[in-house]
Amino acid sequence: MAPGVPLEVAECLAEAKSALRSLEASVELGFRREDERAGELADAAQRQAEAQVQELEARVKELEAKLQAKQQQVAQLREKQVGLSEQMKKLTQSVQAKSNEIERLTQENAELRDNEAKLGQMLDERRREQRRVDEELRGEVERSAQIEAKLEQKRGVIEDLSGQLR
């Protein structure tokens, strides 16, 4: 103790020093506990972060698998689209060919109808001509019959005259 310091002050000082050491020890213990708690919290946060990362990685893998499946579907749909486009092109060509064939047949049909009409006209002309010829023949037959009748008469007269001359 320092000379001239009253005992009470010295005791008070000693208590204050003891209280200060106790406080320092308590603060140090508090810091250690705080550090431990912070470490535990950091560890827990690290574990939680790692778990979240693993969950996210699993989700990413799942999404990548879905994406790959969708990409395969898209590729298959594109293949189908190409196939359908080729079929459509073939069908369009076939329809065009059929349309051309229909047009050709329509033209042929029109020509045949024209020919049929012409043949009908020719047939009508032939029939008229045949009627005219038939009428002429009837007239000729009638004249021949008249001539024959006259010849018969004349033969009869000739025979009568021949009979009289004998």
mmCIF file of C-alpha atoms in Angstrom:
data_model
loop_
_atom_site.group_PDB
_atom_site.id
_atom_site.type_symbol
_atom_site.label_atom_id
_atom_site.label_comp_id
_atom_site.label_asym_id
_atom_site.label_seq_id
_atom_site.Cartn_x
_atom_site.Cartn_y
_atom_site.Cartn_z
ATOM 1 C CA MET A 1 0.000 0.000 0.000
ATOM 2 C CA ALA A 2 1.136 3.468 -0.670
ATOM 3 C CA PRO A 3 2.112 5.628 2.322
ATOM 4 C CA GLY A 4 -0.331 8.291 3.243
ATOM 5 C CA VAL A 5 -3.349 6.503 1.728
ATOM 6 C CA PRO A 6 -6.067 5.891 4.246
ATOM 7 C CA LEU A 7 -6.948 2.260 4.905
ATOM 8 C CA GLU A 8 -10.464 2.630 3.713
ATOM 9 C CA VAL A 9 -9.335 4.009 0.385
ATOM 10 C CA ALA A 10 -6.784 1.234 0.134
ATOM 11 C CA GLU A 11 -9.430 -1.378 0.865
ATOM 12 C CA CYS A 12 -11.774 0.281 -1.551
ATOM 13 C CA LEU A 13 -9.028 0.350 -4.118
ATOM 14 C CA ALA A 14 -8.262 -3.304 -3.513
ATOM 15 C CA GLU A 15 -11.957 -4.149 -3.861
ATOM 16 C CA ALA A 16 -12.155 -2.065 -7.000
ATOM 17 C CA LYS A 17 -9.109 -3.858 -8.413
ATOM 18 C CA SER A 18 -10.622 -7.225 -7.478
ATOM 19 C CA ALA A 19 -13.955 -6.175 -8.940
ATOM 20 C CA LEU A 20 -12.123 -4.961 -12.053
ATOM 21 C CA ARG A 21 -10.317 -8.311 -12.414
ATOM 22 C CA SER A 22 -13.572 -10.122 -11.863
ATOM 23 C CA LEU A 23 -15.235 -7.883 -14.391
ATOM 24 C CA GLU A 24 -12.405 -8.431 -16.865
ATOM 25 C CA ALA A 25 -12.648 -12.199 -16.342
ATOM 26 C CA SER A 26 -16.401 -11.977 -16.755
ATOM 27 C CA VAL A 27 -16.038 -9.872 -19.908
ATOM 28 C CA GLU A 28 -13.423 -12.265 -21.257
ATOM 29 C CA LEU A 29 -15.706 -15.191 -20.444
ATOM 30 C CA GLY A 30 -18.560 -13.307 -22.113
ATOM 31 C CA PHE A 31 -16.377 -12.717 -25.182
ATOM 32 C CA ARG A 32 -15.381 -16.365 -25.237
ATOM 33 C CA ARG A 33 -19.001 -17.393 -24.898
ATOM 34 C CA GLU A 34 -19.970 -14.849 -27.525
ATOM 35 C CA ASP A 35 -17.222 -16.199 -29.791
ATOM 36 C CA GLU A 36 -18.386 -19.753 -29.151
ATOM 37 C CA ARG A 37 -21.977 -18.712 -29.776
ATOM 38 C CA ALA A 38 -20.922 -16.838 -32.893
ATOM 39 C CA GLY A 39 -18.980 -19.917 -34.018
ATOM 40 C CA GLU A 40 -21.990 -22.119 -33.337
ATOM 41 C CA LEU A 41 -24.223 -19.682 -35.199
ATOM 42 C CA ALA A 42 -21.694 -19.521 -38.038
ATOM 43 C CA ASP A 43 -21.526 -23.315 -38.125
ATOM 44 C CA ALA A 44 -25.326 -23.571 -38.100
ATOM 45 C CA ALA A 45 -25.529 -20.916 -40.819
ATOM 46 C CA GLN A 46 -22.846 -22.808 -42.794
ATOM 47 C CA ARG A 47 -24.766 -26.088 -42.448
ATOM 48 C CA GLN A 48 -28.010 -24.375 -43.408
ATOM 49 C CA ALA A 49 -26.324 -22.710 -46.392
ATOM 50 C CA GLU A 50 -24.818 -26.046 -47.479
ATOM 51 C CA ALA A 51 -28.227 -27.729 -47.152
ATOM 52 C CA GLN A 52 -29.792 -24.950 -49.223
ATOM 53 C CA VAL A 53 -27.024 -25.276 -51.813
ATOM 54 C CA GLN A 54 -27.636 -29.019 -51.996
ATOM 55 C CA GLU A 55 -31.373 -28.423 -52.368
ATOM 56 C CA LEU A 56 -30.712 -25.858 -55.072
ATOM 57 C CA GLU A 57 -28.284 -28.186 -56.851
ATOM 58 C CA ALA A 58 -30.905 -30.963 -56.727
ATOM 59 C CA ARG A 59 -33.511 -28.530 -58.078
ATOM 60 C CA VAL A 60 -31.113 -27.434 -60.829
ATOM 61 C CA LYS A 61 -30.493 -31.074 -61.789
ATOM 62 C CA GLU A 62 -34.239 -31.694 -61.808
ATOM 63 C CA LEU A 63 -34.814 -28.613 -63.972
ATOM 64 C CA GLU A 64 -31.959 -29.620 -66.283
ATOM 65 C CA ALA A 65 -33.544 -33.062 -66.691
ATOM 66 C CA LYS A 66 -36.909 -31.434 -67.468
ATOM 67 C CA LEU A 67 -35.219 -29.066 -69.902
ATOM 68 C CA GLN A 68 -33.486 -31.961 -71.634
ATOM 69 C CA ALA A 69 -36.801 -33.840 -71.870
ATOM 70 C CA LYS A 70 -38.461 -30.729 -73.330
ATOM 71 C CA GLN A 71 -35.597 -30.298 -75.788
ATOM 72 C CA GLN A 72 -36.045 -33.914 -76.886
ATOM 73 C CA GLN A 73 -39.770 -33.310 -77.304
ATOM 74 C CA VAL A 74 -39.027 -30.204 -79.350
ATOM 75 C CA ALA A 75 -36.576 -32.168 -81.515
ATOM 76 C CA GLN A 76 -39.166 -34.905 -82.036
ATOM 77 C CA LEU A 77 -41.822 -32.321 -82.874
ATOM 78 C CA ARG A 78 -39.458 -30.698 -85.364
ATOM 79 C CA GLU A 79 -38.846 -34.087 -86.972
ATOM 80 C CA LYS A 80 -42.595 -34.643 -87.151
ATOM 81 C CA GLN A 81 -43.018 -31.157 -88.583
ATOM 82 C CA VAL A 82 -40.445 -31.912 -91.273
ATOM 83 C CA GLY A 83 -42.210 -35.197 -92.029
ATOM 84 C CA LEU A 84 -45.576 -33.457 -92.137
ATOM 85 C CA SER A 85 -44.159 -30.723 -94.343
ATOM 86 C CA GLU A 86 -42.860 -33.352 -96.765
ATOM 87 C CA GLN A 87 -46.219 -35.139 -96.702
ATOM 88 C CA MET A 88 -47.988 -31.828 -97.268
ATOM 89 C CA LYS A 89 -45.675 -31.080 -100.182
ATOM 90 C CA LYS A 90 -46.372 -34.513 -101.702
ATOM 91 C CA LEU A 91 -50.102 -34.088 -101.130
ATOM 92 C CA THR A 92 -49.995 -30.646 -102.710
ATOM 93 C CA GLN A 93 -48.175 -32.078 -105.720
ATOM 94 C CA SER A 94 -50.687 -34.920 -105.900
ATOM 95 C CA VAL A 95 -53.594 -32.483 -105.674
ATOM 96 C CA GLN A 96 -52.009 -30.354 -108.395
ATOM 97 C CA ALA A 97 -51.529 -33.442 -110.582
ATOM 98 C CA LYS A 98 -55.150 -34.465 -109.981
ATOM 99 C CA SER A 99 -56.269 -30.917 -110.709
ATOM 100 C CA ASN A 100 -54.297 -30.962 -113.958
ATOM 101 C CA GLU A 101 -55.799 -34.359 -114.820
ATOM 102 C CA ILE A 102 -59.304 -33.027 -114.074
ATOM 103 C CA GLU A 103 -58.611 -29.993 -116.271
ATOM 104 C CA ARG A 104 -57.363 -32.248 -119.090
ATOM 105 C CA LEU A 105 -60.372 -34.548 -118.752
ATOM 106 C CA THR A 106 -62.690 -31.536 -118.648
ATOM 107 C CA GLN A 107 -61.166 -30.281 -121.899
ATOM 108 C CA GLU A 108 -61.413 -33.743 -123.451
ATOM 109 C CA ASN A 109 -65.022 -33.962 -122.284
ATOM 110 C CA ALA A 110 -65.764 -30.568 -123.855
ATOM 111 C CA GLU A 111 -64.130 -31.715 -127.098
ATOM 112 C CA LEU A 112 -66.131 -34.959 -127.000
ATOM 113 C CA ARG A 113 -69.340 -32.984 -126.449
ATOM 114 C CA ASP A 114 -68.447 -30.720 -129.370
ATOM 115 C CA ASN A 115 -67.740 -33.798 -131.483
ATOM 116 C CA GLU A 116 -70.989 -35.370 -130.290
ATOM 117 C CA ALA A 117 -72.874 -32.213 -131.259
ATOM 118 C CA LYS A 118 -71.154 -32.181 -134.670
ATOM 119 C CA LEU A 119 -71.931 -35.883 -135.138
ATOM 120 C CA GLY A 120 -75.542 -35.187 -134.153
ATOM 121 C CA GLN A 121 -75.711 -32.442 -136.777
ATOM 122 C CA MET A 122 -74.087 -34.720 -139.342
ATOM 123 C CA LEU A 123 -76.532 -37.495 -138.433
ATOM 124 C CA ASP A 124 -79.462 -35.082 -138.787
ATOM 125 C CA GLU A 125 -78.078 -34.033 -142.201
ATOM 126 C CA ARG A 126 -77.673 -37.696 -143.206
ATOM 127 C CA ARG A 127 -81.202 -38.452 -142.093
ATOM 128 C CA ARG A 128 -82.544 -35.513 -144.095
ATOM 129 C CA GLU A 129 -80.438 -36.638 -147.052
ATOM 130 C CA GLN A 130 -81.686 -40.215 -146.575
ATOM 131 C CA ARG A 131 -85.302 -38.997 -146.500
ATOM 132 C CA ARG A 132 -84.691 -36.990 -149.645
ATOM 133 C CA VAL A 133 -83.057 -40.002 -151.328
ATOM 134 C CA ASP A 134 -85.887 -42.242 -150.075
ATOM 135 C CA GLU A 135 -88.432 -39.820 -151.497
ATOM 136 C CA GLU A 136 -86.544 -39.724 -154.807
ATOM 137 C CA LEU A 137 -86.386 -43.529 -154.799
ATOM 138 C CA ARG A 138 -90.109 -43.759 -154.086
ATOM 139 C CA GLY A 139 -90.685 -41.358 -156.928
ATOM 140 C CA GLU A 140 -88.425 -43.453 -159.152
ATOM 141 C CA VAL A 141 -90.122 -46.647 -157.979
ATOM 142 C CA GLU A 142 -93.510 -45.131 -158.726
ATOM 143 C CA ARG A 143 -92.313 -44.014 -162.174
ATOM 144 C CA SER A 144 -90.768 -47.428 -162.730
ATOM 145 C CA ALA A 145 -94.049 -48.992 -161.685
ATOM 146 C CA GLN A 146 -95.913 -46.666 -164.036
ATOM 147 C CA ILE A 147 -93.448 -47.420 -166.828
ATOM 148 C CA GLU A 148 -93.756 -51.101 -166.092
ATOM 149 C CA ALA A 149 -97.511 -50.827 -166.107
ATOM 150 C CA LYS A 150 -97.339 -49.034 -169.425
ATOM 151 C CA LEU A 151 -94.895 -51.662 -170.675
ATOM 152 C CA GLU A 152 -97.302 -54.364 -169.521
ATOM 153 C CA GLN A 153 -100.067 -52.650 -171.360
ATOM 154 C CA LYS A 154 -97.916 -52.370 -174.428
ATOM 155 C CA ARG A 155 -96.851 -55.998 -174.130
ATOM 156 C CA GLY A 156 -100.451 -56.940 -173.817
ATOM 157 C CA VAL A 157 -101.220 -54.889 -176.903
ATOM 158 C CA ILE A 158 -98.196 -56.398 -178.663
ATOM 159 C CA GLU A 159 -99.289 -59.864 -177.695
ATOM 160 C CA ASP A 160 -102.794 -59.134 -178.898
ATOM 161 C CA LEU A 161 -101.423 -57.820 -182.128
ATOM 162 C CA SER A 162 -99.029 -60.754 -182.349
ATOM 163 C CA GLY A 163 -101.920 -63.098 -181.730
ATOM 164 C CA GLN A 164 -103.936 -61.384 -184.418
ATOM 165 C CA LEU A 165 -101.090 -61.549 -186.857
ATOM 166 C CA ARG A 166 -100.624 -65.207 -186.479
#
